[in-house]
Coordinates of C-alpha atoms in Angstrom, one line a residue:
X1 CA 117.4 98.7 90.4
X2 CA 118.0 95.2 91.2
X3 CA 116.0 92.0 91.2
X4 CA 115.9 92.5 95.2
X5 CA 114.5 95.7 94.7
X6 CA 111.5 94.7 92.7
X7 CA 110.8 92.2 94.7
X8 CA 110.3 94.2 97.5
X9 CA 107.8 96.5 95.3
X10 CA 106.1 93.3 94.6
X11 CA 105.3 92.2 97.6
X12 CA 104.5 95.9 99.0
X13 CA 102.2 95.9 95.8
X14 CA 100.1 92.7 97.1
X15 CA 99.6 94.4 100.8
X16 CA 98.1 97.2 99.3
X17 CA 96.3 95.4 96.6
X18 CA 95.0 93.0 99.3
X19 CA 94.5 96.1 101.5
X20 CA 92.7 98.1 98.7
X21 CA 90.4 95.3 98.1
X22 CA 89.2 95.2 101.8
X23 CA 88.9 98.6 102.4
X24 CA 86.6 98.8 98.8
X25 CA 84.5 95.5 99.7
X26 CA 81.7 97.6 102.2
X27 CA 81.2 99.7 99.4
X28 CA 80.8 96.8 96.7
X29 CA 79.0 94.8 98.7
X30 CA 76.7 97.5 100.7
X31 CA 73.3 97.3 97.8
X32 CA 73.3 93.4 98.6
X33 CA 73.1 93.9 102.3
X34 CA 70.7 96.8 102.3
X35 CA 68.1 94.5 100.1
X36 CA 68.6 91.2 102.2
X37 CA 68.3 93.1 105.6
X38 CA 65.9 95.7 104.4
X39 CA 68.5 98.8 105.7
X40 CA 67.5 102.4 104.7
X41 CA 70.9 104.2 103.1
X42 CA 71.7 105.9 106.4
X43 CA 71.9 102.7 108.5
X44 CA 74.7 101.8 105.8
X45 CA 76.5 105.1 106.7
X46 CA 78.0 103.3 110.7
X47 CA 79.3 100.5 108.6
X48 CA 80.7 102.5 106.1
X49 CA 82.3 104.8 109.2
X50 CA 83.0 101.9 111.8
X51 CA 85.9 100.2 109.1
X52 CA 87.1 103.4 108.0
X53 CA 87.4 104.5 112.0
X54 CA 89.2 101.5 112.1
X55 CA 91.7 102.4 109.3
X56 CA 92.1 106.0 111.3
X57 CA 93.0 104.0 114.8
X58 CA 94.9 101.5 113.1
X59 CA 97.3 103.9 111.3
X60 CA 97.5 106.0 114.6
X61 CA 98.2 103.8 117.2
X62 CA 99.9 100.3 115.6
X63 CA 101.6 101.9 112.2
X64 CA 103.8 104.1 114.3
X65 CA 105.1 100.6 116.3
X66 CA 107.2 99.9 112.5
X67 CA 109.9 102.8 113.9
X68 CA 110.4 100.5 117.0
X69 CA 110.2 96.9 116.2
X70 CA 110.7 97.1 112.3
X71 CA 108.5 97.5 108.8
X72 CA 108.4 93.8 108.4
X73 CA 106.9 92.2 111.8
X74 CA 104.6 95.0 111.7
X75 CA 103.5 94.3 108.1
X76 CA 102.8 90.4 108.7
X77 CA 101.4 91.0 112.2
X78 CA 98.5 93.4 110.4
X79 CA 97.9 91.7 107.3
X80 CA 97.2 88.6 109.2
X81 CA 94.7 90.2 111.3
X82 CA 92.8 91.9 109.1
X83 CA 92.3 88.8 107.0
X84 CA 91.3 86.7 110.0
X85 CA 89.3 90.0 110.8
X86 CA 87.2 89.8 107.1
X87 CA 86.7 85.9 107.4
X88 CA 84.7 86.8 110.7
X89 CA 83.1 89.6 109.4
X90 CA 82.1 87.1 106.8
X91 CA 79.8 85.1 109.2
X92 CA 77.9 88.3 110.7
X93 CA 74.2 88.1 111.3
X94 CA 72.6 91.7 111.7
X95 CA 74.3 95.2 111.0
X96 CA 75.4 95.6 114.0
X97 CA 78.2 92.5 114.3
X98 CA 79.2 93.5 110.6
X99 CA 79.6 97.2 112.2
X100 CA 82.2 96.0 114.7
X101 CA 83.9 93.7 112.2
X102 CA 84.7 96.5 110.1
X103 CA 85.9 98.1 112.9
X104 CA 88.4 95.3 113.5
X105 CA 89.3 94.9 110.0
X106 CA 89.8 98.5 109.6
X107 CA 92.6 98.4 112.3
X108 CA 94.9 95.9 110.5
X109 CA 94.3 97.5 107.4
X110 CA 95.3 101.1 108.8
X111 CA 98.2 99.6 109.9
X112 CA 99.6 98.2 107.2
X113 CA 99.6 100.7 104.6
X114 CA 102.2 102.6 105.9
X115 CA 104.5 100.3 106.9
X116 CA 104.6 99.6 103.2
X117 CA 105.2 102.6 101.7
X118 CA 107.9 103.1 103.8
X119 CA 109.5 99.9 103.2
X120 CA 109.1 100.5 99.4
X121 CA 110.4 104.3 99.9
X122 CA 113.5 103.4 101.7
X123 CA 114.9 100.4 99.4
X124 CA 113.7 103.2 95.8
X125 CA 116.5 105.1 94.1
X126 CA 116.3 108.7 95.0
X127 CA 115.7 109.4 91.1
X128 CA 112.9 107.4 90.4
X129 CA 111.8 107.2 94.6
X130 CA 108.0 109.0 93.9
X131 CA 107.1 106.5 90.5
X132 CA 107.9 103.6 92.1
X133 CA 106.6 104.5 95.1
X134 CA 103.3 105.8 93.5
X135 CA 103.6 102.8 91.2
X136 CA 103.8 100.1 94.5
X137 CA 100.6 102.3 95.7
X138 CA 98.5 101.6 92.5
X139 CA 98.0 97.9 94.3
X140 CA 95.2 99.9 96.3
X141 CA 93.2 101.2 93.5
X142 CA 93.6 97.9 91.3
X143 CA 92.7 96.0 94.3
X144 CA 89.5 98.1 95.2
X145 CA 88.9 97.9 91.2
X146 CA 89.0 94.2 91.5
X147 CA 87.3 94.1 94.4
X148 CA 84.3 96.0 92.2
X149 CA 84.6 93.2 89.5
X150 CA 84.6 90.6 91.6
X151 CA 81.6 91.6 93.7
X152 CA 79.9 92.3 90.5
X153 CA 80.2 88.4 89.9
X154 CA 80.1 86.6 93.6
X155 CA 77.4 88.3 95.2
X156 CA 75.3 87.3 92.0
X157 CA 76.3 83.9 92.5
X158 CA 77.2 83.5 96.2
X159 CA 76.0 86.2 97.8
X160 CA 77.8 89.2 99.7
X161 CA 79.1 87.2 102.2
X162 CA 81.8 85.2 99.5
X163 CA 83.6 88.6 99.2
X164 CA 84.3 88.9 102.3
X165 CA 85.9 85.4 102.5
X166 CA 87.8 85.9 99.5
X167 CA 88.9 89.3 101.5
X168 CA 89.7 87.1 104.5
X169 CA 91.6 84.0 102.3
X170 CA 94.0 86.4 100.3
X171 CA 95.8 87.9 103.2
X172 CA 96.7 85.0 104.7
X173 CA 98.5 83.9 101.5
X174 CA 100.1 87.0 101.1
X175 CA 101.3 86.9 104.9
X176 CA 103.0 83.9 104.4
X177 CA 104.6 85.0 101.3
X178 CA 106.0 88.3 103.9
X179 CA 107.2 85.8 106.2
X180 CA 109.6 83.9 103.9
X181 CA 110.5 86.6 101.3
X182 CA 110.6 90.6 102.7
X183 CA 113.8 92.0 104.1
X184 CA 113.7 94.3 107.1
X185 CA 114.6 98.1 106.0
X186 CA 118.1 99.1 105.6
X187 CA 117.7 102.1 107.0
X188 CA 116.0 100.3 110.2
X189 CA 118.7 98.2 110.7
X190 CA 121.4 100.8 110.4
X191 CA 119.5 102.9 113.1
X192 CA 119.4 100.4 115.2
X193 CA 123.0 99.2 114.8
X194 CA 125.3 100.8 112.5
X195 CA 127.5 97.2 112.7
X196 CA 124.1 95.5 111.3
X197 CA 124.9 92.2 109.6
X198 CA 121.6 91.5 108.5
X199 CA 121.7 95.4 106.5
X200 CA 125.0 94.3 104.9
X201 CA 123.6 91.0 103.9
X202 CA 120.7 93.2 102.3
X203 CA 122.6 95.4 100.5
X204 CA 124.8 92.6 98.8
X205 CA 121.7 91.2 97.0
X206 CA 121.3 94.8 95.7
X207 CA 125.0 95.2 94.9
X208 CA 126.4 91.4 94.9
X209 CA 129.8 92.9 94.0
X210 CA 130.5 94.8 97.0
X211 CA 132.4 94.2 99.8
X212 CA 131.3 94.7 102.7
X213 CA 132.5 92.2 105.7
X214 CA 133.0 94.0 108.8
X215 CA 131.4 96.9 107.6
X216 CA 130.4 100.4 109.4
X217 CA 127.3 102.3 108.1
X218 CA 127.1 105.6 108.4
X219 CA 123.4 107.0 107.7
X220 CA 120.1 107.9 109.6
X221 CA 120.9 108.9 113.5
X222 CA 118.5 108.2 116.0
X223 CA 116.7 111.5 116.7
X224 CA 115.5 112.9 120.7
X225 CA 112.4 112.4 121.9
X226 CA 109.2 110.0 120.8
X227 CA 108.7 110.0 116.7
X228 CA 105.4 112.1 117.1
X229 CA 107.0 114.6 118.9
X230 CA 109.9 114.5 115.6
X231 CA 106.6 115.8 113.4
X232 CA 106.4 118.8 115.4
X233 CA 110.2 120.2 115.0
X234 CA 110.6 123.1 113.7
X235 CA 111.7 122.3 110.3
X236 CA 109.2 119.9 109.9
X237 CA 105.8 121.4 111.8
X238 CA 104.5 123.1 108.8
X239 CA 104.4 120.9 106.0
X240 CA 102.6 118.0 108.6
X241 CA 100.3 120.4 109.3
X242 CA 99.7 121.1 105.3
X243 CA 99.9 117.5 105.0
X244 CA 97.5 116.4 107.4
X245 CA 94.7 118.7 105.6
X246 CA 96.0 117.6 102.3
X247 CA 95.2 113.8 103.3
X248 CA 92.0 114.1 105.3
X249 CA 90.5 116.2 102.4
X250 CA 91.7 113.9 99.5
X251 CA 90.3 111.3 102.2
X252 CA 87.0 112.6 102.6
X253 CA 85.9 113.4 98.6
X254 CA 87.8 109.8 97.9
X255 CA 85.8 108.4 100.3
X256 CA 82.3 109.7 100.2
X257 CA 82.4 109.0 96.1
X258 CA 84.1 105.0 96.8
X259 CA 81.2 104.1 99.4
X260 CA 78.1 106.0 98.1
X261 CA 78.8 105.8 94.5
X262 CA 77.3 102.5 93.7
X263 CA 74.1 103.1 96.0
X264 CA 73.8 106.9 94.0
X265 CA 74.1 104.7 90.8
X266 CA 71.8 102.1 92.1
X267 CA 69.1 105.3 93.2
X268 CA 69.1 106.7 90.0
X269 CA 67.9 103.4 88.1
X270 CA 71.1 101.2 87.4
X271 CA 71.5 97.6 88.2
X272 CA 73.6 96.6 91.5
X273 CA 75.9 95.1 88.8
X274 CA 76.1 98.2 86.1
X275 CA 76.8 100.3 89.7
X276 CA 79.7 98.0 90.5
X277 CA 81.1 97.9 87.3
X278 CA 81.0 102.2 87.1
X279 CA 82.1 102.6 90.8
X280 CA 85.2 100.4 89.2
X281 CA 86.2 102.9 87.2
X282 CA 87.0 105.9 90.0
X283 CA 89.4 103.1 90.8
X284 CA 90.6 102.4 87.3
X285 CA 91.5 106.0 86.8
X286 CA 92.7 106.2 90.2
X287 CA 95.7 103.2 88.6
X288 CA 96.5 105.0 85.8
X289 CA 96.2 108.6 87.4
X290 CA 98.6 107.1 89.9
X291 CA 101.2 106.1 87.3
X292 CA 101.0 109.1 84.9
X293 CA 101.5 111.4 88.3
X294 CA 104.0 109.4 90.0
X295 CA 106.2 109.4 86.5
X296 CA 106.0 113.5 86.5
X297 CA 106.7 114.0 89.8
X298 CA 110.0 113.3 89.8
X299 CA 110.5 115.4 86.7
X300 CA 108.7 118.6 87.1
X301 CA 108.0 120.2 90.3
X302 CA 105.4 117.3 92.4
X303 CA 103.5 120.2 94.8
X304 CA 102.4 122.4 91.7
X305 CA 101.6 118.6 89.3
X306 CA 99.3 117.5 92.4
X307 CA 97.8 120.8 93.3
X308 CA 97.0 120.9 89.7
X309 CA 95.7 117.3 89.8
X310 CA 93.1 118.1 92.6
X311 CA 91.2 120.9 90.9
X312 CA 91.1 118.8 87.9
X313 CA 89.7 116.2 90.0
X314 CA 87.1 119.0 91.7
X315 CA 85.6 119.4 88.2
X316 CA 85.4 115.7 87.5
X317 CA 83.6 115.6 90.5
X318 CA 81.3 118.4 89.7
X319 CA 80.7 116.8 86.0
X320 CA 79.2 113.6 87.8
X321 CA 76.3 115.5 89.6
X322 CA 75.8 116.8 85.5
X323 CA 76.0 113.2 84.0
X324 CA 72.5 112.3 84.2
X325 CA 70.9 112.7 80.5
X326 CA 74.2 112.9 79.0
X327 CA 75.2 109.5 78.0
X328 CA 78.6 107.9 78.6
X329 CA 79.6 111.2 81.0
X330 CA 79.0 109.2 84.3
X331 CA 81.6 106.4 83.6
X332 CA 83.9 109.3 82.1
X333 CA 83.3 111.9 85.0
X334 CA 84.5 108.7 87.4
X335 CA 87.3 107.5 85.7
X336 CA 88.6 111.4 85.7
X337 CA 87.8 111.7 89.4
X338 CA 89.4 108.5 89.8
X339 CA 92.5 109.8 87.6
X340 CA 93.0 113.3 89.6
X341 CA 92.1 112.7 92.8
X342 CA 92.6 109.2 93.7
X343 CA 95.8 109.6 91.5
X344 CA 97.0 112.3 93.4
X345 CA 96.1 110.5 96.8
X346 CA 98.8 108.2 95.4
X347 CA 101.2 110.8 95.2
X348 CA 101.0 112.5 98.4
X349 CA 102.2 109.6 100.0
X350 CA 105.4 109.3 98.1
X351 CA 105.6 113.2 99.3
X352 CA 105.2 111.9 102.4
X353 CA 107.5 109.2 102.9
X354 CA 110.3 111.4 101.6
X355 CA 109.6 114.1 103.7
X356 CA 110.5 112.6 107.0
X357 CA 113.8 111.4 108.3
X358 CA 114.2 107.2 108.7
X359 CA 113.8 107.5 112.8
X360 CA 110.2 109.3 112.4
X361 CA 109.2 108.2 108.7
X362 CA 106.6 105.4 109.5
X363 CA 105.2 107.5 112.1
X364 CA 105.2 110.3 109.8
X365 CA 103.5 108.6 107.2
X366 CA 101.2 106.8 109.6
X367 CA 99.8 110.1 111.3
X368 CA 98.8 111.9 107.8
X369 CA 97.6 108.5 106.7
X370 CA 95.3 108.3 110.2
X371 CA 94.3 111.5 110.2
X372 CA 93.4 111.0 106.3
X373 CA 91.5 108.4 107.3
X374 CA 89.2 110.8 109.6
X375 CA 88.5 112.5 107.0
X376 CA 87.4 109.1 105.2
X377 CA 85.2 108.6 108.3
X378 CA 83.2 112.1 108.1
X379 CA 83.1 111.4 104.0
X380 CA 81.7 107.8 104.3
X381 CA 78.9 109.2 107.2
X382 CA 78.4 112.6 105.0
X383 CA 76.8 110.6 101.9
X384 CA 73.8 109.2 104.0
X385 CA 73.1 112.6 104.7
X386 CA 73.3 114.2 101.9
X387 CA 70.7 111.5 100.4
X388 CA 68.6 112.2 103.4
X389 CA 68.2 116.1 102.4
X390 CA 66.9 114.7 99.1
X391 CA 68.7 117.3 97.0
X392 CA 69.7 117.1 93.4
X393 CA 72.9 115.1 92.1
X394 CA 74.0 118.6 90.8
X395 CA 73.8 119.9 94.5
X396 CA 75.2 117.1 95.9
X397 CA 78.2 117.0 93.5
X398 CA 79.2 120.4 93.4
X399 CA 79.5 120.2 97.8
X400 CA 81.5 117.0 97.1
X401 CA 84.1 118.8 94.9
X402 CA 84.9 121.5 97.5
X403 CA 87.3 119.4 99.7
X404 CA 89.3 118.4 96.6
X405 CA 90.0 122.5 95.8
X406 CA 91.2 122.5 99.2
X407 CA 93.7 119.7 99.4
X408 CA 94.8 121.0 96.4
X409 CA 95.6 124.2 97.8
X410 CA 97.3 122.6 100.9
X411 CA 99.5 120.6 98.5
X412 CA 100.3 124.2 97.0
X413 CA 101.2 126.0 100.1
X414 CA 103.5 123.0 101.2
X415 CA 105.5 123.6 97.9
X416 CA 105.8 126.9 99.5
X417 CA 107.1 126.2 102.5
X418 CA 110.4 124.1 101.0
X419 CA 111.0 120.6 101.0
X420 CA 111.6 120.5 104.1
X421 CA 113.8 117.1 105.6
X422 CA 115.4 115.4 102.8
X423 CA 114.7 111.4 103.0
X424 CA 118.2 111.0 105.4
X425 CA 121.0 113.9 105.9
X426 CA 123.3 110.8 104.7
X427 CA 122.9 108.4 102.4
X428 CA 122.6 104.6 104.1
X429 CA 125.4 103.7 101.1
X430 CA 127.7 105.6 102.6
X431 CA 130.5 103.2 104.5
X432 CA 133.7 102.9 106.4
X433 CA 135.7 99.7 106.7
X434 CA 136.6 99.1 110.1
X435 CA 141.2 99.2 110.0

């Protein structure tokens, strides 16, 4: 690992941080707007749905663009929007405008999350590829934690609409801090040009020593046919398909618990602030969970350590519903949720970026991360109506663990199935000198 290298984590760190906080803010800020617009909790549930829509859209249709024109253009070219996006949103006047603005922030925000964990991926070591990369994706759940804090303290003293600045400022920043500092992906270049300049300038700030004028690469081969189609080969159709459910169930439980929590909380008697400061802790133990996961997975087998994670997760789910008259199980029952099943969220993207080859691995990523995000959509509009039915917490609960068994039994059939493509059939280090 060089000092390259980390800074490339970095600054994949702060789009997801910055991403995580955005994508977190409807949730955090969602009591405050209900009470100043008098909203009953289902009106909350479009909102909640329009941004996460967004994300789905976003990571179908622009996050695949990083296989044709690069990781990095497509990286500053979403984090600027959804930052202009959130300022907008900022200055909305009924429901409905702050609907669509989700919507629009939601695209730039799909967009750029998997342009980053393929960046990060494709400059890792092989050895220590999953940590890192599930150590880069802990920026989401400590930026959705912050964004929890933070709430907690501006829309007390500024109101609702200050987060959503402070959502809008931040990217910019960060964009401008892509623009100057991030490298293009090796790999990208290569594919594009196996005489790339600009991928042997890269790899001498990783190895300074190296020679490596007039150098030819030998590594990822551009594949036949459009990158979606790539998914759908033969060696590769099955563990998509085991994918795609792993991510839009993981989505869905994530979801429904990140953007209904603080509003259950607030239902059953706590503060706006005490809801904020709980709902932190799903993404608090959704960091760590992250960490601890990432660290094993490249040790023990990752499929089985995941699986395992999920129905851990299902039960910390289930011991939420239980929490009420036992005191101090909520804020425990949500930091394990947050541990298991946010943690393994974490992880299935580092499965994911190493499962595809370089000409289809944004794509790859970008498709179980939009169809994921469908699943966020149907878990964001499925709280509202489970509060409409006026059941129990126990009831309510125990149906929100189910989709965690089950994308832990996805992850377990795709450890079945092999592992599939390996991250390149060879390695971008390998080169010939031209005479």
């Amino acid at each position: 690992m060089s000092r390259f290298q980390l800074l490339i984590i970095v600054l994949c760190f702060l789009i997801v941080a910055v991403d995580g906080f955005d994508t977190a803010a409807a949730a955090f800020i969602a009591p405050a707007i209900r009470a100043e617009w008098q909203l009953t909790p289902a009106v909350l549930g479009p909102m909640f749905g329009a941004g996460l829509f967004g994300l789905m859209v976003g990571a179908l249709v622009i996050g695949p663009f990083a296989d044709r024109f690069g990781r990095k253009p497509l990286l500053i070219f979403s984090v600027v929007f959804f930052g202009l996006a959130s300022l907008g949103a900022a200055f909305s006047h009924s429901i409905t405008e702050l609907t669509w603005w989700r919507f629009v922030t939601g695209l730039g925000l799909g967009a750029a999350m998997p342009s980053a964990i393929t960046l990060t991926s494709e400059y890792c070591p092989e050895r220590k590829r999953s940590f890192l990369v599930t150590i880069m994706f802990c920026g989401f759940t400590l930026g959705s934690a912050m964004g929890g804090l933070l709430a907690a303290q501006l829309v007390a003293e500024h109101g609702w609409r200050s987060v959503l600045v402070v959502g809008g400022a931040v990217p910019l920043v960060v964009a401008v801090l892509l623009w100057a500092l991030l490298p293009e992906s090796i790999r990208f270049l290569v594919l594009k040009d196996p005489r790339s300049t600009a991928a042997a300038r890269n790899l001498a700030r990783i190895a300074p020593g190296a020679d490596l004028s007039g150098a030819v690469f030998v590594g990822p081969k551009k594949a036949k046919g459009l990158p979606v189609q790539q998914l759908f080969s033969r060696n590769l159709v099955g563990g998509t398909l085991l994918l795609w459910l792993a991510f839009f169930m993981s989505l869905l439980v994530y979801y429904l618990l990140t953007n209904w929590l603080p509003t259950f909380i607030n239902s059953g008697g706590a503060s706006i602030q005490q809801a904020a400061l709980i709902t932190m802790m799903l993404q608090l133990g959704g960091t760590l969970g992250g960490v601890v996961l990432g660290l094993f997975m490249d040790k023990v087998n990752p499929h089985a350590l995941l699986a395992s994670a999920y129905v851990g997760g299902g039960l910390c789910v289930t011991a939420i519903g239980n929490s009420t008259g036992v005191p101090g199980l909520l804020p425990v029952a949500v930091f394990g949720a947050g541990f298991c099943i946010a943690g393994s969220q974490i992880g299935i993207n580092a499965l994911a970026a190493a499962y595809y080859p370089t000409a289809s691995r944004a794509t790859g990523v970008s498709w179980a991360n939009g169809i994921g995000r469908s699943g966020s959509v149907v878990g964001s509009m499925v709280g509202g109506l489970l509060l409409s039915f006026h059941w129990g917490f126990e009831t309510i609960f125990a149906i929100a663990a189910a989709p965690a068994l089950v994308a832990g039994l996805a992850i377990f059939l795709k450890g079945r199935l092999g592992s599939g493509a390996t991250l390149d059939a060879a390695p971008v280090a390998q080169i010939a000198q031209e005479g």
